Amino acid sequence: MTSNGDDAVKVVPVRHYRRWVGTVAVVIFLAMVVHTILSKVGTGVNVCTRVQGIRHCHQPLRWRFYWNIVFHYFTTYDVIHGLYLTLWLTVLAMTIGIVLGVILAVMRRSQSRLLSSTAWTYTWFFRGTPVLVQLFFWFNITALYTSITIGLPFLHVTFLHLNLLSILNPFRSAMIALGLNEAAYMSEIARAGLLAVDEGQVEAATSIGMTRGQSLRLVVLPQAMRVIIPPTGNEVISMLKTTSLASTVGVIELLGAVTNISAANFQVMPLLIVASIWYLIVTTVLSIGQFYLERHYAKGALRNPPPTPIQRLRDDLKGIASKYRTKRGVPSGVTS
Amino acid sequence: MVEAIGVRKSYFGLEVLRGVDLTVTRGEVTCLIGPSGSGKSTLLRCINHLEKHDAGELLVDGELVGYELRSGRLYELSDKRICGERAQIGMVFQRFNLFQHLTVLENITIGQIRVKGVKEEAAIAKARELLTRVGLDSKERHYPAQLSGGQQQRVAIARALAMDPKLMLFDEPTSALDPELVGEVLDVMKDLARSGMTMIVVTHEMNFAKEVANTVYFLDQGVIEESGDPKVVLTSPASARLQSFLSKVL
């Protein structure tokens, strides 16, 4: 068979009729969705006017999804402040979760049975009870302890004295509850990452004289990151949404803020849409960040790193441009 | 340089080394040969304390490996002291074990900078010099995954040499390589032997042993079955076991 030339046999691709039918059905469905989201409906109230003795009546229209109200509340101070608390709570709880989680993962791998079983028990406990229960627990912890004192027993030596009644507010209890809960999940993620690094890497690190701590820090953890990052990204996104539970203990974060507003004006739906859009915006930004972080830690793992979406878009455009050029009789690769 | 007297080691009741005696003098190349499971690699790993031996004495440069003799008792050394000892013994692995997340250059400098405390510029200069020596000066910005097996193993040798070791251990350095890549690694090792490095090599390359080694030890079932000048031992073996082993590998 000749691959090109005038007498080359033309290839006719298989026609996928069912795929075409499916495509048409989905296009129609999507069009309907977009239409209904952007549609207007009657308010159900007749407004009548009398012009030159003749009565004219009409029903004013409103957006079905109350877009005007959504837009009105989207950037109000209360909503933005709620968003700020949501982000701040996410950052703090995830920081606690990641740091404690890595410590727990390293403890799990310890030669000491006590350390490893302590880490196991922690995960067992915090993964085994609902996060909402834990949230209420930390919110009410002052029923059990009004203060915490760290010192030497029997000697009346005090290093640290914490008055929980004054320290703990709703935000801080939520931060502790979500952070400690997250640590249980993060420890499993970090452990999977540590397990994924080949034993030989530790041996090589040891053989050039690194201590156990150095080989963990300089060799194992950076390579474990490649495995740890994707599920951690999931956890951050999940945490962002879980912070909405904090509204149940009185933290006026994003959901708390919109609930407060809708409790006053009864516009429940528009304000829930406001919150949803904000959550979507933040998760989108986080996903983009995760992509670049993954790329950074994939260093050396792949022979050819995959292109970024922007590079891919550029390549696609180039491809289309060159195709267009060849159609017009200019061979690709020749630029004027 | 290395002295082993009655070294024993067992894993879960299975005795891998059953009293091994071995002597390596400075500047010599010693090859350990033997069937798989004979304890060659274990012996090598005991020498830089990657494995702890259970009994017997193991001395490197006149000092006990991993232990200290004080008033008639053997005290296990602290992690830090053992690391200090290990830094002076280079090791090359069968599966290269290059740090995957670091470039070739970083692989060679990380030990110098983090363990020996060498300044970065000096470490880089030394790494470049070593890369030239193993014939890979054009690859310093590559990651290990972008290199062939032979190239990776040469980088691994350079990484070990960067620590200025007084002794180099090779654990089957060519066993994981495609046949056509074996030569380039053996050439680097021959060059190293000529420069007077003390080397202990676990290998299946009998020609290398014949050509380069000063002494060859044949291990079988955890004991040294035969040892001596490779030209004698490998051409006219005395023991029946070595005869049957050589007939299988040659």
Coordinates of C-alpha atoms in Angstrom, one line a residue:
Chain A
M1 CA 0.0 0.0 0.0
T2 CA 1.3 3.4 -0.8
S3 CA 0.9 5.9 2.0
N4 CA 0.6 8.9 -0.2
G5 CA 0.6 9.9 -3.8
D6 CA -2.2 10.2 -6.3
D7 CA -3.2 6.6 -6.4
A8 CA -3.4 6.3 -2.6
V9 CA -6.5 4.4 -1.5
K10 CA -8.9 6.8 0.4
V11 CA -9.7 5.7 4.0
V12 CA -13.3 6.0 5.0
P13 CA -13.7 6.1 8.8
V14 CA -16.5 4.1 10.5
R15 CA -19.6 6.1 11.1
H16 CA -20.8 6.1 14.6
Y17 CA -24.6 6.7 14.2
R18 CA -25.5 6.0 17.8
R19 CA -22.8 8.5 19.0
W20 CA -24.4 11.1 16.8
V21 CA -27.9 10.4 18.3
G22 CA -26.4 10.7 21.8
T23 CA -24.7 13.9 20.9
V24 CA -27.8 15.5 19.6
A25 CA -29.8 14.4 22.7
V26 CA -27.2 15.8 25.0
V27 CA -27.0 19.1 23.1
I28 CA -30.8 19.5 23.3
F29 CA -30.7 18.7 27.0
L30 CA -27.9 21.2 27.7
A31 CA -29.7 23.9 25.8
M32 CA -32.8 23.3 27.9
V33 CA -30.8 23.5 31.1
V34 CA -29.2 26.8 30.1
H35 CA -32.6 28.1 28.9
T36 CA -34.3 27.3 32.2
I37 CA -31.5 28.8 34.3
L38 CA -31.7 32.0 32.4
S39 CA -35.5 32.1 32.0
K40 CA -38.0 34.5 33.5
V41 CA -41.3 33.6 34.9
G42 CA -44.4 35.6 35.9
T43 CA -44.6 36.9 39.4
G44 CA -48.3 35.8 39.8
V45 CA -49.3 39.4 40.6
N46 CA -51.3 41.3 38.1
V47 CA -50.4 44.9 37.7
C48 CA -53.1 47.0 36.1
T49 CA -53.2 50.5 34.8
R50 CA -56.0 52.5 33.3
V51 CA -55.1 54.4 30.2
Q52 CA -57.8 56.6 28.7
G53 CA -60.5 54.5 30.4
I54 CA -59.2 51.2 29.2
R55 CA -57.8 48.8 31.8
H56 CA -54.4 47.2 30.8
C57 CA -53.1 44.4 33.0
H58 CA -49.9 42.5 32.8
Q59 CA -47.8 40.2 35.0
P60 CA -44.3 41.6 35.7
L61 CA -41.6 38.9 35.1
R62 CA -38.7 37.9 37.3
W63 CA -35.7 35.7 36.9
R64 CA -36.6 32.1 37.7
F65 CA -33.3 31.8 39.6
Y66 CA -33.6 35.3 41.2
W67 CA -30.3 36.4 39.5
N68 CA -30.9 40.0 40.5
I69 CA -31.1 39.1 44.2
V70 CA -28.1 36.7 43.8
F71 CA -26.1 39.5 42.2
H72 CA -27.2 42.0 44.9
Y73 CA -26.0 39.8 47.7
F74 CA -22.9 38.3 46.0
T75 CA -20.4 40.8 47.2
T76 CA -22.1 42.2 50.4
Y77 CA -19.9 42.7 53.4
D78 CA -21.5 39.8 55.3
V79 CA -21.0 37.3 52.5
I80 CA -17.4 38.4 51.9
H81 CA -16.6 38.2 55.6
G82 CA -18.1 34.7 55.7
L83 CA -16.0 33.7 52.7
Y84 CA -12.9 35.0 54.5
L85 CA -13.7 32.9 57.6
T86 CA -14.3 29.9 55.5
L87 CA -11.0 30.2 53.8
W88 CA -9.1 31.0 57.0
L89 CA -10.8 28.0 58.8
T90 CA -9.8 25.8 55.8
V91 CA -6.2 26.9 55.9
L92 CA -5.8 26.5 59.6
A93 CA -7.6 23.2 59.9
M94 CA -5.6 21.8 56.9
T95 CA -2.3 23.0 58.4
I96 CA -3.1 21.2 61.7
G97 CA -4.2 18.2 59.7
I98 CA -1.2 18.0 57.4
V99 CA 1.5 18.6 60.1
L100 CA -0.1 16.2 62.6
G101 CA -0.9 13.7 59.8
V102 CA 2.7 13.5 58.7
I103 CA 3.9 13.1 62.3
L104 CA 1.3 10.3 62.7
A105 CA 2.4 8.6 59.5
V106 CA 6.0 8.6 60.6
M107 CA 5.0 7.3 64.0
R108 CA 3.1 4.5 62.3
R109 CA 6.3 3.3 60.7
S110 CA 8.3 3.6 63.9
Q111 CA 10.0 0.5 65.2
S112 CA 8.5 1.3 68.6
R113 CA 5.3 -0.7 69.0
L114 CA 4.0 2.0 71.4
L115 CA 4.4 4.8 68.9
S116 CA 2.9 2.9 66.0
S117 CA -0.1 1.7 68.0
T118 CA -0.7 5.1 69.4
A119 CA -0.8 6.5 65.9
W120 CA -3.1 3.7 64.8
T121 CA -5.5 4.3 67.7
Y122 CA -5.6 8.0 66.9
T123 CA -6.7 7.3 63.4
W124 CA -9.1 4.6 64.6
F125 CA -10.8 7.1 66.9
F126 CA -11.0 10.2 64.8
R127 CA -12.0 8.3 61.6
G128 CA -14.5 6.2 63.5
T129 CA -16.7 9.1 64.8
P130 CA -18.6 11.6 62.7
V131 CA -17.0 14.9 62.2
L132 CA -20.2 16.7 63.3
V133 CA -20.1 14.9 66.6
Q134 CA -16.4 15.9 67.0
L135 CA -17.3 19.4 66.2
F136 CA -20.0 19.5 69.0
F137 CA -17.6 17.7 71.3
W138 CA -14.9 20.4 71.0
F139 CA -17.4 23.1 71.2
N140 CA -18.6 21.7 74.5
I141 CA -15.2 20.6 75.8
T142 CA -15.4 23.1 78.6
A143 CA -18.0 20.9 80.2
L144 CA -15.2 18.5 80.9
Y145 CA -12.2 20.8 81.3
T146 CA -12.3 24.4 82.1
S147 CA -8.6 24.8 82.0
I148 CA -5.5 22.8 80.9
T149 CA -2.3 22.9 82.9
I150 CA 0.9 21.4 81.8
G151 CA 3.6 20.9 84.4
L152 CA 5.2 18.3 86.6
P153 CA 2.9 16.3 88.8
F154 CA 3.2 16.6 92.6
L155 CA 5.9 19.3 92.3
H156 CA 3.6 22.3 91.7
V157 CA 5.7 23.3 88.6
T158 CA 3.7 24.7 85.8
F159 CA 4.9 25.3 82.3
L160 CA 1.7 26.2 80.7
H161 CA -1.7 27.1 81.9
L162 CA -4.6 27.5 79.5
N163 CA -8.0 28.8 80.5
L164 CA -10.2 27.1 78.0
L165 CA -13.2 29.1 78.9
S166 CA -11.6 32.3 77.7
I167 CA -9.5 30.8 74.9
L168 CA -12.1 28.7 73.1
N169 CA -14.6 30.5 70.9
P170 CA -16.7 28.9 68.2
F171 CA -14.0 29.5 65.5
R172 CA -11.2 28.0 67.5
S173 CA -13.2 24.9 68.6
A174 CA -14.2 24.4 65.0
M175 CA -10.5 24.8 63.9
I176 CA -9.4 22.2 66.5
A177 CA -12.2 19.7 65.7
L178 CA -11.7 19.9 61.9
G179 CA -7.9 19.9 62.2
L180 CA -7.7 16.9 64.5
N181 CA -10.3 15.0 62.3
E182 CA -8.3 15.8 59.2
A183 CA -5.1 14.6 60.7
A184 CA -6.5 11.1 60.9
Y185 CA -7.2 11.1 57.1
M186 CA -4.0 12.9 56.3
S187 CA -1.9 10.3 58.2
E188 CA -3.2 7.6 56.0
I189 CA -2.5 9.6 52.9
A190 CA 1.0 10.5 54.1
R191 CA 1.6 6.8 55.0
A192 CA 0.6 5.7 51.5
G193 CA 3.1 8.2 50.1
L194 CA 5.9 7.0 52.4
L195 CA 5.2 3.4 51.4
A196 CA 5.3 4.3 47.7
V197 CA 9.0 5.3 48.0
D198 CA 11.3 2.4 47.1
E199 CA 13.3 0.9 50.0
G200 CA 16.4 1.3 47.9
Q201 CA 16.1 5.1 48.2
V202 CA 16.5 4.9 51.9
E203 CA 19.4 2.4 51.6
A204 CA 21.2 4.7 49.1
A205 CA 20.7 7.7 51.4
T206 CA 22.0 5.7 54.4
S207 CA 25.0 4.5 52.4
I208 CA 26.2 8.0 51.8
G209 CA 26.0 8.7 55.5
M210 CA 22.6 10.4 55.9
T211 CA 21.0 10.0 59.2
R212 CA 17.4 8.6 59.4
G213 CA 16.0 12.1 59.8
Q214 CA 18.0 13.4 56.8
S215 CA 16.9 10.6 54.5
L216 CA 13.3 11.2 55.5
R217 CA 13.5 14.9 54.9
L218 CA 15.8 15.0 51.9
V219 CA 15.0 11.8 50.0
V220 CA 11.8 10.1 51.1
L221 CA 9.3 12.9 51.8
P222 CA 10.1 14.9 48.5
Q223 CA 9.4 11.7 46.6
A224 CA 6.4 10.8 48.7
M225 CA 4.9 14.2 47.9
R226 CA 4.1 13.1 44.3
V227 CA 1.8 10.4 45.8
I228 CA 0.6 12.6 48.6
I229 CA -0.4 15.8 46.6
P230 CA -3.4 14.5 44.6
P231 CA -5.4 13.1 47.5
T232 CA -4.4 16.1 49.7
G233 CA -5.9 18.4 47.1
N234 CA -9.1 16.4 47.4
E235 CA -8.9 16.8 51.2
V236 CA -8.5 20.6 50.9
I237 CA -11.5 20.9 48.6
S238 CA -13.4 18.6 50.9
M239 CA -12.3 20.6 53.9
L240 CA -13.5 23.8 52.3
K241 CA -17.0 22.4 52.1
T242 CA -16.8 20.7 55.5
T243 CA -16.2 24.1 57.2
S244 CA -19.9 24.8 56.4
L245 CA -20.6 22.4 59.4
A246 CA -19.0 25.0 61.6
S247 CA -22.1 27.2 61.1
T248 CA -23.9 24.7 63.4
V249 CA -21.7 25.8 66.3
G250 CA -22.1 29.5 65.6
V251 CA -19.2 30.3 63.3
I252 CA -20.6 32.9 60.8
E253 CA -18.6 31.5 57.8
L254 CA -20.0 31.5 54.3
L255 CA -23.0 29.3 54.9
G256 CA -23.6 30.8 58.3
A257 CA -23.6 34.3 56.7
V258 CA -26.0 33.5 53.9
T259 CA -28.3 31.6 56.4
N260 CA -28.4 34.7 58.6
I261 CA -29.3 36.9 55.7
S262 CA -32.0 34.6 54.4
A263 CA -33.4 34.2 57.9
A264 CA -34.1 37.9 57.8
N265 CA -35.4 38.3 54.2
F266 CA -36.7 34.8 53.4
Q267 CA -34.8 34.6 50.2
V268 CA -33.4 31.1 50.9
M269 CA -32.8 30.0 47.3
P270 CA -30.9 33.0 46.0
L271 CA -28.7 33.1 49.0
L272 CA -27.9 29.4 48.7
I273 CA -27.0 30.1 45.1
V274 CA -24.7 32.9 46.3
A275 CA -22.9 30.4 48.6
S276 CA -22.7 27.7 46.0
I277 CA -21.1 30.0 43.4
W278 CA -18.5 31.1 45.9
Y279 CA -17.7 27.5 46.9
L280 CA -17.4 26.7 43.2
I281 CA -15.1 29.6 42.5
V282 CA -12.7 28.7 45.3
T283 CA -12.7 24.9 44.5
T284 CA -11.8 25.9 40.9
V285 CA -8.9 28.0 41.9
L286 CA -7.7 25.2 44.3
S287 CA -7.9 22.7 41.5
I288 CA -5.7 24.8 39.3
G289 CA -3.2 25.3 42.1
Q290 CA -3.2 21.5 42.7
F291 CA -2.4 20.9 39.0
Y292 CA 0.8 23.0 39.1
L293 CA 1.8 21.6 42.5
E294 CA 1.5 18.1 41.1
R295 CA 3.6 19.1 38.2
H296 CA 6.3 20.5 40.4
Y297 CA 6.6 17.4 42.5
A298 CA 6.4 15.1 39.5
K299 CA 10.0 16.3 38.8
G300 CA 12.1 13.4 37.7
A301 CA 9.2 10.9 37.9
L302 CA 8.3 11.1 34.2
R303 CA 10.6 11.2 31.2
N304 CA 8.4 13.8 29.5
P305 CA 6.2 15.9 31.8
P306 CA 2.7 16.4 30.3
P307 CA 2.0 19.9 28.9
T308 CA 0.1 22.4 31.0
P309 CA -3.4 23.3 29.7
I310 CA -2.1 26.5 28.4
Q311 CA 0.7 24.8 26.5
R312 CA -1.8 22.2 25.2
L313 CA -4.1 25.0 24.0
R314 CA -1.2 26.7 22.2
D315 CA -0.3 23.4 20.6
D316 CA -3.9 22.8 19.5
L317 CA -4.1 26.3 18.0
K318 CA -0.8 25.7 16.2
G319 CA -2.1 22.4 14.9
I320 CA -5.3 24.0 13.6
A321 CA -3.3 26.8 12.0
S322 CA -0.9 24.5 10.2
K323 CA -3.8 22.4 9.0
Y324 CA -5.5 25.5 7.7
R325 CA -2.2 26.5 6.0
T326 CA -1.8 23.1 4.3
K327 CA -5.3 23.3 3.0
R328 CA -4.5 26.5 1.3
G329 CA -1.6 24.8 -0.4
V330 CA 1.2 26.1 1.9
P331 CA 3.1 23.2 3.4
S332 CA 3.2 23.3 7.2
G333 CA 6.5 24.4 8.8
V334 CA 7.0 27.1 6.2
T335 CA 6.4 30.5 7.7
S336 CA 6.5 33.7 5.8
Chain B
M1 CA 41.5 -2.7 55.4
V2 CA 38.5 -5.0 55.9
E3 CA 38.8 -7.9 58.3
A4 CA 36.0 -10.4 58.9
I5 CA 36.4 -13.1 61.5
G6 CA 33.7 -15.7 62.0
V7 CA 30.8 -13.3 60.9
R8 CA 27.4 -14.8 61.3
K9 CA 24.0 -13.5 60.4
S10 CA 20.6 -15.0 60.3
Y11 CA 17.1 -13.8 59.2
F12 CA 14.2 -15.3 61.1
G13 CA 16.1 -18.4 62.1
L14 CA 17.6 -18.9 58.6
E15 CA 21.4 -18.6 58.9
V16 CA 22.7 -16.7 55.8
L17 CA 26.2 -16.2 57.0
R18 CA 27.7 -19.1 58.9
G19 CA 31.1 -17.9 60.0
V20 CA 32.8 -16.0 57.2
D21 CA 36.5 -15.0 57.4
L22 CA 37.7 -12.5 54.9
T23 CA 40.7 -10.1 54.6
V24 CA 41.0 -7.2 52.2
T25 CA 44.1 -5.2 52.0
R26 CA 44.3 -1.6 51.0
G27 CA 44.3 -0.9 47.3
E28 CA 43.1 -4.4 46.5
V29 CA 40.1 -5.5 44.5
T30 CA 38.2 -8.4 46.0
C31 CA 35.5 -10.2 44.1
L32 CA 32.8 -12.2 45.9
I33 CA 31.2 -14.8 43.7
G34 CA 28.7 -17.6 44.4
P35 CA 25.2 -18.8 43.6
S36 CA 22.2 -16.6 44.7
G37 CA 21.3 -17.0 48.3
S38 CA 24.9 -17.8 49.2
G39 CA 25.2 -14.7 51.4
K40 CA 27.4 -12.5 49.2
S41 CA 25.2 -9.4 49.3
T42 CA 24.5 -9.9 53.0
L43 CA 28.2 -9.9 53.8
L44 CA 28.6 -6.7 51.7
R45 CA 25.7 -5.0 53.5
C46 CA 27.1 -6.0 56.9
I47 CA 30.4 -4.3 56.0
N48 CA 28.7 -0.9 56.0
H49 CA 26.2 -1.8 58.6
L50 CA 23.1 -1.7 56.5
E51 CA 22.5 -5.1 58.2
K52 CA 23.7 -5.9 61.7
H53 CA 25.7 -9.1 62.0
D54 CA 24.8 -11.4 64.9
A55 CA 28.2 -12.7 65.8
G56 CA 31.8 -12.5 64.9
E57 CA 34.1 -9.5 64.3
L58 CA 34.0 -7.1 61.4
L59 CA 36.7 -4.5 61.2
V60 CA 37.0 -1.7 58.7
D61 CA 40.3 0.2 58.9
G62 CA 41.0 -1.5 62.2
E63 CA 37.7 -0.4 63.8
L64 CA 34.7 -2.4 64.6
V65 CA 31.7 -1.8 62.3
G66 CA 28.7 -0.4 64.2
Y67 CA 30.1 -1.4 67.6
E68 CA 32.6 -0.1 70.1
L69 CA 34.6 -2.3 72.5
R70 CA 34.7 -0.9 76.0
S71 CA 35.8 -2.8 79.0
G72 CA 35.1 -6.2 77.5
R73 CA 31.6 -5.3 76.2
L74 CA 30.4 -4.4 72.7
Y75 CA 28.3 -1.3 72.7
E76 CA 26.2 -0.5 69.7
L77 CA 27.1 2.9 68.3
S78 CA 24.7 5.7 68.0
D79 CA 22.9 6.4 64.8
K80 CA 25.1 9.4 64.2
R81 CA 28.4 7.6 64.7
I82 CA 27.4 4.8 62.4
C83 CA 26.4 7.4 59.7
G84 CA 29.8 8.9 60.1
E85 CA 31.4 5.5 59.4
R86 CA 29.1 4.8 56.5
A87 CA 30.0 8.1 54.8
Q88 CA 33.5 6.8 54.4
I89 CA 32.3 3.6 52.6
G90 CA 30.8 4.0 49.2
M91 CA 28.2 1.6 48.0
V92 CA 26.8 0.9 44.5
F93 CA 23.6 -1.0 44.3
Q94 CA 22.3 -3.5 41.8
R95 CA 19.2 -1.3 41.1
F96 CA 21.2 2.0 41.1
N97 CA 18.9 3.6 43.7
L98 CA 19.6 7.1 42.4
F99 CA 17.5 9.8 44.0
Q100 CA 14.6 10.0 41.5
H101 CA 13.6 13.6 42.4
L102 CA 17.1 15.1 42.0
T103 CA 19.1 15.8 38.8
V104 CA 22.3 13.9 38.1
L105 CA 24.3 16.8 39.5
E106 CA 22.2 17.1 42.7
N107 CA 22.5 13.4 43.2
I108 CA 26.2 13.8 43.4
T109 CA 26.3 17.0 45.5
I110 CA 23.6 16.2 48.1
G111 CA 25.8 13.9 50.2
Q112 CA 28.8 16.3 50.0
I113 CA 26.7 19.3 51.1
R114 CA 24.3 17.7 53.6
V115 CA 26.6 15.1 55.2
K116 CA 30.1 16.4 54.8
G117 CA 29.2 20.0 54.9
V118 CA 31.1 20.9 51.7
K119 CA 30.3 24.4 50.2
E120 CA 27.9 24.2 47.3
E121 CA 30.4 25.6 44.7
A122 CA 33.1 23.1 45.7
A123 CA 30.6 20.3 45.7
I124 CA 29.4 21.1 42.2
A125 CA 33.0 21.4 40.9
K126 CA 33.8 18.0 42.4
A127 CA 30.6 16.5 40.9
R128 CA 31.5 17.8 37.4
E129 CA 35.0 16.4 37.7
L130 CA 33.5 13.0 38.7
L131 CA 31.0 13.1 35.9
T132 CA 33.7 13.7 33.4
R133 CA 35.6 10.8 34.9
V134 CA 32.6 8.5 34.4
G135 CA 32.0 10.0 30.9
L136 CA 28.7 11.7 31.6
D137 CA 29.6 15.4 31.8
S138 CA 26.8 16.3 29.3
K139 CA 24.1 14.8 31.5
E140 CA 24.3 16.8 34.7
R141 CA 20.8 18.4 34.3
H142 CA 19.0 15.1 33.5
Y143 CA 16.9 13.2 35.9
P144 CA 17.7 9.6 36.6
A145 CA 14.6 8.4 34.7
Q146 CA 15.9 10.0 31.6
L147 CA 19.1 7.9 31.6
S148 CA 19.8 4.4 30.5
G149 CA 20.7 1.8 33.1
G150 CA 24.4 1.9 32.3
Q151 CA 24.4 5.7 32.6
Q152 CA 22.5 5.6 35.9
Q153 CA 24.9 3.1 37.4
R154 CA 27.8 5.3 36.4
V155 CA 26.1 8.3 38.1
A156 CA 25.7 6.0 41.2
I157 CA 29.4 5.3 41.2
A158 CA 30.1 9.0 40.9
R159 CA 27.7 9.7 43.8
A160 CA 29.6 7.2 46.0
L161 CA 33.0 8.6 45.0
A162 CA 31.9 12.1 45.8
M163 CA 32.1 11.2 49.5
D164 CA 35.8 10.4 49.1
P165 CA 35.4 6.9 50.4
K166 CA 38.3 4.8 51.5
L167 CA 36.4 1.7 50.4
M168 CA 33.9 1.0 47.7
L169 CA 31.3 -1.8 47.8
F170 CA 29.6 -3.0 44.7
D171 CA 26.5 -5.1 45.0
E172 CA 26.1 -6.9 41.6
P173 CA 26.5 -3.5 39.8
T174 CA 25.9 -5.0 36.3
S175 CA 23.1 -7.5 37.0
A176 CA 20.2 -5.2 36.2
L177 CA 21.8 -3.9 33.0
D178 CA 21.1 -4.8 29.4
P179 CA 24.0 -6.9 28.1
E180 CA 25.3 -4.1 25.8
L181 CA 25.5 -1.7 28.7
V182 CA 27.6 -3.9 31.0
G183 CA 30.8 -2.9 29.4
E184 CA 30.6 0.8 30.1
V185 CA 30.1 0.3 33.8
L186 CA 32.8 -2.3 34.1
D187 CA 35.2 0.1 32.3
V188 CA 34.6 2.7 34.9
M189 CA 35.2 0.1 37.7
K190 CA 38.4 -1.0 36.0
D191 CA 39.6 2.5 35.8
L192 CA 38.7 2.9 39.5
A193 CA 40.7 -0.2 40.4
R194 CA 43.7 1.1 38.5
S195 CA 43.6 4.3 40.5
G196 CA 44.2 2.2 43.6
M197 CA 40.7 2.2 45.2
T198 CA 40.0 -0.6 47.6
M199 CA 37.0 -2.4 46.2
I200 CA 34.8 -5.3 47.2
V201 CA 32.7 -6.4 44.3
V202 CA 29.8 -9.0 44.4
T203 CA 29.6 -10.0 40.8
H204 CA 28.7 -12.6 38.2
E205 CA 31.1 -11.2 35.7
M206 CA 33.8 -13.9 35.8
N207 CA 35.9 -12.2 33.2
F208 CA 36.0 -9.0 35.3
A209 CA 37.0 -11.0 38.3
K210 CA 39.8 -12.7 36.4
E211 CA 41.1 -9.5 34.9
V212 CA 40.8 -7.0 37.8
A213 CA 40.5 -8.9 41.1
N214 CA 43.5 -9.5 43.3
T215 CA 41.6 -12.0 45.3
V216 CA 38.4 -13.9 44.7
Y217 CA 36.2 -15.5 47.4
F218 CA 33.6 -18.1 46.5
L219 CA 30.7 -18.2 48.9
D220 CA 28.3 -21.1 49.1
Q221 CA 25.6 -21.6 51.7
G222 CA 27.0 -18.9 54.0
V223 CA 30.6 -20.0 54.2
I224 CA 33.7 -19.3 52.1
E225 CA 34.2 -22.4 50.1
E226 CA 37.3 -21.3 48.3
S227 CA 39.5 -18.3 47.9
G228 CA 42.7 -17.0 46.3
D229 CA 44.2 -15.7 43.2
P230 CA 41.4 -15.5 40.6
K231 CA 43.6 -16.9 37.8
V232 CA 44.1 -20.0 39.9
V233 CA 40.7 -20.3 41.6
L234 CA 38.6 -19.6 38.5
T235 CA 40.6 -21.7 36.0
S236 CA 41.4 -24.7 38.2
P237 CA 38.9 -24.8 41.0
A238 CA 39.7 -27.2 43.8
S239 CA 36.2 -27.8 45.3
A240 CA 33.5 -29.7 43.6
R241 CA 31.0 -26.9 44.3
L242 CA 33.0 -24.2 42.6
Q243 CA 33.6 -26.5 39.7
S244 CA 29.8 -27.1 39.3
F245 CA 29.1 -23.3 39.8
L246 CA 31.7 -22.3 37.2
S247 CA 30.4 -24.8 34.7
K248 CA 27.0 -23.2 35.1
V249 CA 28.0 -19.5 34.7
L250 CA 30.8 -19.7 32.2

